[in-house]
């Protein structure tokens, strides 16, 4: 993950960024997630996500004027949640978008508190945040056939911070750049 300037995310709209808040894995967690992706791909097929794209979306903002970045940062500044560990141990499949993912059999309350605090702050500042129930997941496969969920080696992910990410489409797929990072307590 690179940390570039804020230019050039969308040639058609130079002053907007495609943004989302996310959990971003440390190196060891990313390697473990990538191994889980390889395992799931052997069972379900499809297109594996590149290791450098693996993440959990906390709140999706979509196309956003760059001038709103300070407001977004102020929203994230209000979040006060203790660090926690996420154990990702269950494969999941969504038929409607053919995505194969890794999720948690048991999600710690801090995770939902984090999503809730962030979403509440963002809505309060006027951002339209998805109101559907949040399912913590790492997308591992796209255009996958799915099938019976294979047993997965659990991935223990220490959650110590969250990030604001800008996504941009390149010839080789999506690229995600962390713009800012907020530590948990
Ligand atoms: P593409 O949409 O081109 O296939 P992508 O989904 O990887 O690429 P984005 O659309 O920028 O890239 O999405 C970034 C992240 O936010 C992804 O994890 C995606 O699943 C999630 N996301 C996208 N749209 C929404 C939405 N409406 N609600 C919740 N999460 C979303
Ligand atoms: Mg998308």
PDB file of C-alpha atoms and ligand atoms in Angstrom:
ATOM      1  CA  UNK A   1       0.000   0.000   0.000  1.00  0.00           C
ATOM      2  CA  UNK A   2       1.481   3.321  -1.050  1.00  0.00           C
ATOM      3  CA  UNK A   3       0.813   6.721   0.457  1.00  0.00           C
ATOM      4  CA  UNK A   4       0.746   9.076  -2.533  1.00  0.00           C
ATOM      5  CA  UNK A   5      -0.544  12.580  -2.890  1.00  0.00           C
ATOM      6  CA  UNK A   6      -4.193  13.143  -3.541  1.00  0.00           C
ATOM      7  CA  UNK A   7      -4.013  13.743  -7.258  1.00  0.00           C
ATOM      8  CA  UNK A   8      -5.223  11.713 -10.178  1.00  0.00           C
ATOM      9  CA  UNK A   9      -7.652   9.279  -8.584  1.00  0.00           C
ATOM     10  CA  UNK A  10     -10.287   9.909 -11.221  1.00  0.00           C
ATOM     11  CA  UNK A  11      -9.223  11.635 -14.473  1.00  0.00           C
ATOM     12  CA  UNK A  12     -12.820  12.635 -15.192  1.00  0.00           C
ATOM     13  CA  UNK A  13     -13.281  14.263 -11.775  1.00  0.00           C
ATOM     14  CA  UNK A  14      -9.866  15.446 -10.606  1.00  0.00           C
ATOM     15  CA  UNK A  15     -11.197  16.939  -7.406  1.00  0.00           C
ATOM     16  CA  UNK A  16     -13.039  13.859  -6.205  1.00  0.00           C
ATOM     17  CA  UNK A  17     -11.737  10.706  -4.568  1.00  0.00           C
ATOM     18  CA  UNK A  18     -13.380   7.296  -4.285  1.00  0.00           C
ATOM     19  CA  UNK A  19     -13.125   6.753  -0.552  1.00  0.00           C
ATOM     20  CA  UNK A  20     -13.829   4.207   2.140  1.00  0.00           C
ATOM     21  CA  UNK A  21     -12.780   3.543   5.732  1.00  0.00           C
ATOM     22  CA  UNK A  22     -11.205   0.140   6.260  1.00  0.00           C
ATOM     23  CA  UNK A  23      -9.181  -2.212   8.389  1.00  0.00           C
ATOM     24  CA  UNK A  24      -5.843  -2.762   6.715  1.00  0.00           C
ATOM     25  CA  UNK A  25      -3.799  -5.893   7.554  1.00  0.00           C
ATOM     26  CA  UNK A  26      -0.257  -5.828   8.892  1.00  0.00           C
ATOM     27  CA  UNK A  27       2.261  -7.859   6.845  1.00  0.00           C
ATOM     28  CA  UNK A  28       1.820 -11.111   8.775  1.00  0.00           C
ATOM     29  CA  UNK A  29      -1.977 -10.894   8.637  1.00  0.00           C
ATOM     30  CA  UNK A  30      -1.896 -10.079   4.940  1.00  0.00           C
ATOM     31  CA  UNK A  31       0.237 -13.160   4.273  1.00  0.00           C
ATOM     32  CA  UNK A  32      -2.196 -15.319   6.259  1.00  0.00           C
ATOM     33  CA  UNK A  33      -5.183 -13.845   4.401  1.00  0.00           C
ATOM     34  CA  UNK A  34      -3.431 -14.438   1.097  1.00  0.00           C
ATOM     35  CA  UNK A  35      -2.854 -18.079   2.034  1.00  0.00           C
ATOM     36  CA  UNK A  36      -6.543 -18.362   2.908  1.00  0.00           C
ATOM     37  CA  UNK A  37      -7.326 -16.929  -0.534  1.00  0.00           C
ATOM     38  CA  UNK A  38      -5.136 -19.545  -2.194  1.00  0.00           C
ATOM     39  CA  UNK A  39      -6.875 -22.287  -0.197  1.00  0.00           C
ATOM     40  CA  UNK A  40     -10.363 -21.017  -0.976  1.00  0.00           C
ATOM     41  CA  UNK A  41      -9.471 -20.621  -4.645  1.00  0.00           C
ATOM     42  CA  UNK A  42      -8.558 -24.306  -4.813  1.00  0.00           C
ATOM     43  CA  UNK A  43     -12.102 -25.124  -3.656  1.00  0.00           C
ATOM     44  CA  UNK A  44     -14.218 -22.455  -5.272  1.00  0.00           C
ATOM     45  CA  UNK A  45     -12.211 -21.064  -8.221  1.00  0.00           C
ATOM     46  CA  UNK A  46     -12.649 -17.552  -9.572  1.00  0.00           C
ATOM     47  CA  UNK A  47     -10.206 -14.664  -9.575  1.00  0.00           C
ATOM     48  CA  UNK A  48      -8.018 -14.191  -6.517  1.00  0.00           C
ATOM     49  CA  UNK A  49      -7.648 -10.686  -5.113  1.00  0.00           C
ATOM     50  CA  UNK A  50      -4.068  -9.419  -5.113  1.00  0.00           C
ATOM     51  CA  UNK A  51      -2.512  -9.600  -1.634  1.00  0.00           C
ATOM     52  CA  UNK A  52      -2.009  -5.821  -1.556  1.00  0.00           C
ATOM     53  CA  UNK A  53      -5.767  -5.236  -1.921  1.00  0.00           C
ATOM     54  CA  UNK A  54      -6.954  -7.362   1.021  1.00  0.00           C
ATOM     55  CA  UNK A  55      -8.972  -5.394   3.597  1.00  0.00           C
ATOM     56  CA  UNK A  56     -12.211  -5.121   5.535  1.00  0.00           C
ATOM     57  CA  UNK A  57     -14.453  -2.208   4.577  1.00  0.00           C
ATOM     58  CA  UNK A  58     -15.873  -0.380   7.610  1.00  0.00           C
ATOM     59  CA  UNK A  59     -17.781   2.400   5.858  1.00  0.00           C
ATOM     60  CA  UNK A  60     -18.037   3.078   2.140  1.00  0.00           C
ATOM     61  CA  UNK A  61     -18.281   6.700   1.012  1.00  0.00           C
ATOM     62  CA  UNK A  62     -17.783   6.448  -2.754  1.00  0.00           C
ATOM     63  CA  UNK A  63     -16.992   9.463  -4.885  1.00  0.00           C
ATOM     64  CA  UNK A  64     -16.273  12.353  -2.509  1.00  0.00           C
ATOM     65  CA  UNK A  65     -14.973  15.911  -3.098  1.00  0.00           C
ATOM     66  CA  UNK A  66     -11.355  16.144  -1.929  1.00  0.00           C
ATOM     67  CA  UNK A  67     -12.266  19.278  -0.019  1.00  0.00           C
ATOM     68  CA  UNK A  68     -14.317  17.074   2.335  1.00  0.00           C
ATOM     69  CA  UNK A  69     -11.222  15.248   3.606  1.00  0.00           C
ATOM     70  CA  UNK A  70     -10.899  17.450   6.670  1.00  0.00           C
ATOM     71  CA  UNK A  71     -14.532  16.777   7.626  1.00  0.00           C
ATOM     72  CA  UNK A  72     -13.986  13.033   7.198  1.00  0.00           C
ATOM     73  CA  UNK A  73     -10.867  13.191   9.351  1.00  0.00           C
ATOM     74  CA  UNK A  74     -12.777  15.061  12.046  1.00  0.00           C
ATOM     75  CA  UNK A  75     -15.393  12.279  12.027  1.00  0.00           C
ATOM     76  CA  UNK A  76     -12.719   9.603  12.447  1.00  0.00           C
ATOM     77  CA  UNK A  77     -11.078  11.636  15.230  1.00  0.00           C
ATOM     78  CA  UNK A  78     -14.229  11.185  17.354  1.00  0.00           C
ATOM     79  CA  UNK A  79     -13.953   7.373  17.356  1.00  0.00           C
ATOM     80  CA  UNK A  80     -12.816   5.962  20.709  1.00  0.00           C
ATOM     81  CA  UNK A  81     -12.582   2.166  20.596  1.00  0.00           C
ATOM     82  CA  UNK A  82     -10.129  -0.204  22.250  1.00  0.00           C
ATOM     83  CA  UNK A  83      -7.853  -2.360  20.134  1.00  0.00           C
ATOM     84  CA  UNK A  84      -9.110  -5.927  19.663  1.00  0.00           C
ATOM     85  CA  UNK A  85      -8.444  -9.143  17.808  1.00  0.00           C
ATOM     86  CA  UNK A  86     -10.510 -10.385  14.913  1.00  0.00           C
ATOM     87  CA  UNK A  87     -10.426 -14.117  14.255  1.00  0.00           C
ATOM     88  CA  UNK A  88     -11.386 -14.867  10.665  1.00  0.00           C
ATOM     89  CA  UNK A  89     -12.241 -18.530  10.441  1.00  0.00           C
ATOM     90  CA  UNK A  90     -15.236 -18.979   8.137  1.00  0.00           C
ATOM     91  CA  UNK A  91     -15.504 -18.944   4.372  1.00  0.00           C
ATOM     92  CA  UNK A  92     -18.553 -17.220   2.950  1.00  0.00           C
ATOM     93  CA  UNK A  93     -20.045 -16.840  -0.515  1.00  0.00           C
ATOM     94  CA  UNK A  94     -22.441 -14.298  -1.957  1.00  0.00           C
ATOM     95  CA  UNK A  95     -24.313 -15.629  -4.965  1.00  0.00           C
ATOM     96  CA  UNK A  96     -25.532 -12.221  -6.169  1.00  0.00           C
ATOM     97  CA  UNK A  97     -22.005 -10.915  -6.825  1.00  0.00           C
ATOM     98  CA  UNK A  98     -20.110 -14.243  -6.948  1.00  0.00           C
ATOM     99  CA  UNK A  99     -17.742 -13.118  -4.192  1.00  0.00           C
ATOM    100  CA  UNK A 100     -15.932 -15.601  -1.982  1.00  0.00           C
ATOM    101  CA  UNK A 101     -14.825 -14.154   1.339  1.00  0.00           C
ATOM    102  CA  UNK A 102     -13.393 -14.873   4.751  1.00  0.00           C
ATOM    103  CA  UNK A 103     -15.411 -13.858   7.796  1.00  0.00           C
ATOM    104  CA  UNK A 104     -15.631 -14.342  11.530  1.00  0.00           C
ATOM    105  CA  UNK A 105     -17.652 -17.020  13.278  1.00  0.00           C
ATOM    106  CA  UNK A 106     -17.704 -14.744  16.275  1.00  0.00           C
ATOM    107  CA  UNK A 107     -17.205 -10.997  15.887  1.00  0.00           C
ATOM    108  CA  UNK A 108     -16.032  -9.087  18.993  1.00  0.00           C
ATOM    109  CA  UNK A 109     -18.340  -6.236  20.111  1.00  0.00           C
ATOM    110  CA  UNK A 110     -15.539  -3.703  19.556  1.00  0.00           C
ATOM    111  CA  UNK A 111     -15.762  -4.342  15.828  1.00  0.00           C
ATOM    112  CA  UNK A 112     -19.431  -3.410  15.666  1.00  0.00           C
ATOM    113  CA  UNK A 113     -18.778  -0.479  18.000  1.00  0.00           C
ATOM    114  CA  UNK A 114     -16.105   0.751  15.605  1.00  0.00           C
ATOM    115  CA  UNK A 115     -18.409   0.482  12.590  1.00  0.00           C
ATOM    116  CA  UNK A 116     -21.255   2.065  14.562  1.00  0.00           C
ATOM    117  CA  UNK A 117     -19.218   4.987  15.901  1.00  0.00           C
ATOM    118  CA  UNK A 118     -17.763   5.731  12.490  1.00  0.00           C
ATOM    119  CA  UNK A 119     -21.090   5.466  10.666  1.00  0.00           C
ATOM    120  CA  UNK A 120     -22.868   7.629  13.242  1.00  0.00           C
ATOM    121  CA  UNK A 121     -20.198  10.347  13.009  1.00  0.00           C
ATOM    122  CA  UNK A 122     -20.268  10.240   9.199  1.00  0.00           C
ATOM    123  CA  UNK A 123     -24.069  10.424   9.016  1.00  0.00           C
ATOM    124  CA  UNK A 124     -24.000  13.300  11.489  1.00  0.00           C
ATOM    125  CA  UNK A 125     -21.686  15.155   9.113  1.00  0.00           C
ATOM    126  CA  UNK A 126     -24.082  14.532   6.208  1.00  0.00           C
ATOM    127  CA  UNK A 127     -22.399  11.599   4.470  1.00  0.00           C
ATOM    128  CA  UNK A 128     -24.618   8.849   3.062  1.00  0.00           C
ATOM    129  CA  UNK A 129     -23.329   5.637   4.624  1.00  0.00           C
ATOM    130  CA  UNK A 130     -24.727   2.213   3.806  1.00  0.00           C
ATOM    131  CA  UNK A 131     -27.408   1.329   6.377  1.00  0.00           C
ATOM    132  CA  UNK A 132     -27.451  -2.391   5.620  1.00  0.00           C
ATOM    133  CA  UNK A 133     -26.259  -4.649   8.452  1.00  0.00           C
ATOM    134  CA  UNK A 134     -22.489  -4.817   8.431  1.00  0.00           C
ATOM    135  CA  UNK A 135     -20.932  -8.215   7.675  1.00  0.00           C
ATOM    136  CA  UNK A 136     -17.204  -8.104   8.438  1.00  0.00           C
ATOM    137  CA  UNK A 137     -15.478  -9.836   5.540  1.00  0.00           C
ATOM    138  CA  UNK A 138     -12.316  -9.914   3.458  1.00  0.00           C
ATOM    139  CA  UNK A 139     -13.083 -10.401  -0.220  1.00  0.00           C
ATOM    140  CA  UNK A 140     -10.733 -13.124  -1.459  1.00  0.00           C
ATOM    141  CA  UNK A 141     -12.314 -14.284  -4.742  1.00  0.00           C
ATOM    142  CA  UNK A 142     -14.351 -12.636  -7.449  1.00  0.00           C
ATOM    143  CA  UNK A 143     -16.383 -14.359 -10.138  1.00  0.00           C
ATOM    144  CA  UNK A 144     -16.193 -17.498  -8.042  1.00  0.00           C
ATOM    145  CA  UNK A 145     -18.463 -20.542  -8.289  1.00  0.00           C
ATOM    146  CA  UNK A 146     -18.708 -21.028  -4.523  1.00  0.00           C
ATOM    147  CA  UNK A 147     -19.731 -24.354  -3.034  1.00  0.00           C
ATOM    148  CA  UNK A 148     -19.624 -26.106   0.296  1.00  0.00           C
ATOM    149  CA  UNK A 149     -17.484 -23.990   2.672  1.00  0.00           C
ATOM    150  CA  UNK A 150     -14.154 -25.728   3.300  1.00  0.00           C
ATOM    151  CA  UNK A 151     -12.629 -25.668   6.795  1.00  0.00           C
ATOM    152  CA  UNK A 152     -10.296 -22.677   7.032  1.00  0.00           C
ATOM    153  CA  UNK A 153      -7.141 -22.132   9.060  1.00  0.00           C
ATOM    154  CA  UNK A 154      -8.146 -19.245  11.380  1.00  0.00           C
ATOM    155  CA  UNK A 155      -6.470 -15.904  10.694  1.00  0.00           C
ATOM    156  CA  UNK A 156      -5.779 -13.973  13.915  1.00  0.00           C
ATOM    157  CA  UNK A 157      -5.794 -10.296  13.016  1.00  0.00           C
ATOM    158  CA  UNK A 158      -4.740  -7.794  15.707  1.00  0.00           C
ATOM    159  CA  UNK A 159      -6.813  -4.678  15.040  1.00  0.00           C
ATOM    160  CA  UNK A 160      -4.813  -1.677  16.248  1.00  0.00           C
ATOM    161  CA  UNK A 161      -5.909   1.028  13.825  1.00  0.00           C
ATOM    162  CA  UNK A 162      -8.175   1.881  10.914  1.00  0.00           C
ATOM    163  CA  UNK A 163      -7.518   3.816   7.716  1.00  0.00           C
ATOM    164  CA  UNK A 164      -9.147   6.059   5.145  1.00  0.00           C
ATOM    165  CA  UNK A 165      -8.528   4.596   1.693  1.00  0.00           C
ATOM    166  CA  UNK A 166      -8.775   6.031  -1.816  1.00  0.00           C
ATOM    167  CA  UNK A 167      -9.475   3.484  -4.545  1.00  0.00           C
ATOM    168  CA  UNK A 168      -8.501   3.918  -8.158  1.00  0.00           C
ATOM    169  CA  UNK A 169      -8.946   1.683 -11.166  1.00  0.00           C
ATOM    170  CA  UNK A 170      -5.817   0.813 -13.149  1.00  0.00           C
ATOM    171  CA  UNK A 171      -5.307  -1.465 -16.140  1.00  0.00           C
ATOM    172  CA  UNK A 172      -4.327  -4.333 -13.810  1.00  0.00           C
ATOM    173  CA  UNK A 173      -7.252  -3.853 -11.435  1.00  0.00           C
ATOM    174  CA  UNK A 174      -8.146  -1.792  -8.403  1.00  0.00           C
ATOM    175  CA  UNK A 175      -5.489  -0.085  -6.318  1.00  0.00           C
ATOM    176  CA  UNK A 176      -6.112   1.154  -2.804  1.00  0.00           C
ATOM    177  CA  UNK A 177      -4.049   3.921  -1.190  1.00  0.00           C
ATOM    178  CA  UNK A 178      -4.211   4.634   2.538  1.00  0.00           C
ATOM    179  CA  UNK A 179      -4.519   8.372   2.957  1.00  0.00           C
ATOM    180  CA  UNK A 180      -4.683   8.509   6.750  1.00  0.00           C
ATOM    181  CA  UNK A 181      -4.503   6.177   9.731  1.00  0.00           C
ATOM    182  CA  UNK A 182      -6.162   6.354  13.159  1.00  0.00           C
ATOM    183  CA  UNK A 183      -4.880   4.279  16.087  1.00  0.00           C
ATOM    184  CA  UNK A 184      -7.302   2.474  18.398  1.00  0.00           C
ATOM    185  CA  UNK A 185      -6.849   2.917  22.143  1.00  0.00           C
TER     186      UNK A 185
HETATM  187  P1  LIG B   1     -15.048  -2.503  -8.339  1.00  0.00           P
HETATM  188  O1  LIG B   1     -16.254  -1.863  -7.721  1.00  0.00           O
HETATM  189  O2  LIG B   1     -14.539  -1.711  -9.488  1.00  0.00           O
HETATM  190  O3  LIG B   1     -15.214  -3.942  -8.662  1.00  0.00           O
HETATM  191  P2  LIG B   1     -13.957  -2.574  -5.676  1.00  0.00           P
HETATM  192  O4  LIG B   1     -15.317  -2.989  -5.248  1.00  0.00           O
HETATM  193  O5  LIG B   1     -12.795  -3.371  -5.230  1.00  0.00           O
HETATM  194  O6  LIG B   1     -13.864  -2.458  -7.240  1.00  0.00           O
HETATM  195  P3  LIG B   1     -14.676  -0.030  -4.677  1.00  0.00           P
HETATM  196  O7  LIG B   1     -15.959  -0.126  -5.407  1.00  0.00           O
HETATM  197  O8  LIG B   1     -13.951   1.269  -4.666  1.00  0.00           O
HETATM  198  O9  LIG B   1     -13.660  -1.097  -5.219  1.00  0.00           O
HETATM  199  O10 LIG B   1     -14.974  -0.488  -3.201  1.00  0.00           O
HETATM  200  C1  LIG B   1     -14.007  -0.372  -2.169  1.00  0.00           C
HETATM  201  C2  LIG B   1     -14.447  -1.236  -1.022  1.00  0.00           C
HETATM  202  O11 LIG B   1     -15.727  -0.793  -0.534  1.00  0.00           O
HETATM  203  C3  LIG B   1     -14.629  -2.699  -1.360  1.00  0.00           C
HETATM  204  O12 LIG B   1     -14.307  -3.463  -0.210  1.00  0.00           O
HETATM  205  C4  LIG B   1     -16.096  -2.828  -1.649  1.00  0.00           C
HETATM  206  O13 LIG B   1     -16.572  -4.127  -1.379  1.00  0.00           O
HETATM  207  C5  LIG B   1     -16.680  -1.836  -0.683  1.00  0.00           C
HETATM  208  N1  LIG B   1     -17.924  -1.246  -1.194  1.00  0.00           N
HETATM  209  C6  LIG B   1     -18.133  -0.792  -2.429  1.00  0.00           C
HETATM  210  N2  LIG B   1     -19.372  -0.280  -2.571  1.00  0.00           N
HETATM  211  C7  LIG B   1     -19.975  -0.421  -1.370  1.00  0.00           C
HETATM  212  C8  LIG B   1     -21.255  -0.107  -0.855  1.00  0.00           C
HETATM  213  N3  LIG B   1     -22.192   0.486  -1.599  1.00  0.00           N
HETATM  214  N4  LIG B   1     -21.523  -0.407   0.431  1.00  0.00           N
HETATM  215  C9  LIG B   1     -20.593  -1.001   1.198  1.00  0.00           C
HETATM  216  N5  LIG B   1     -19.361  -1.318   0.785  1.00  0.00           N
HETATM  217  C10 LIG B   1     -19.045  -1.056  -0.489  1.00  0.00           C
HETATM  218 MG1  LIG B   2     -17.105  -1.996  -5.879  1.00  0.00          MG
END
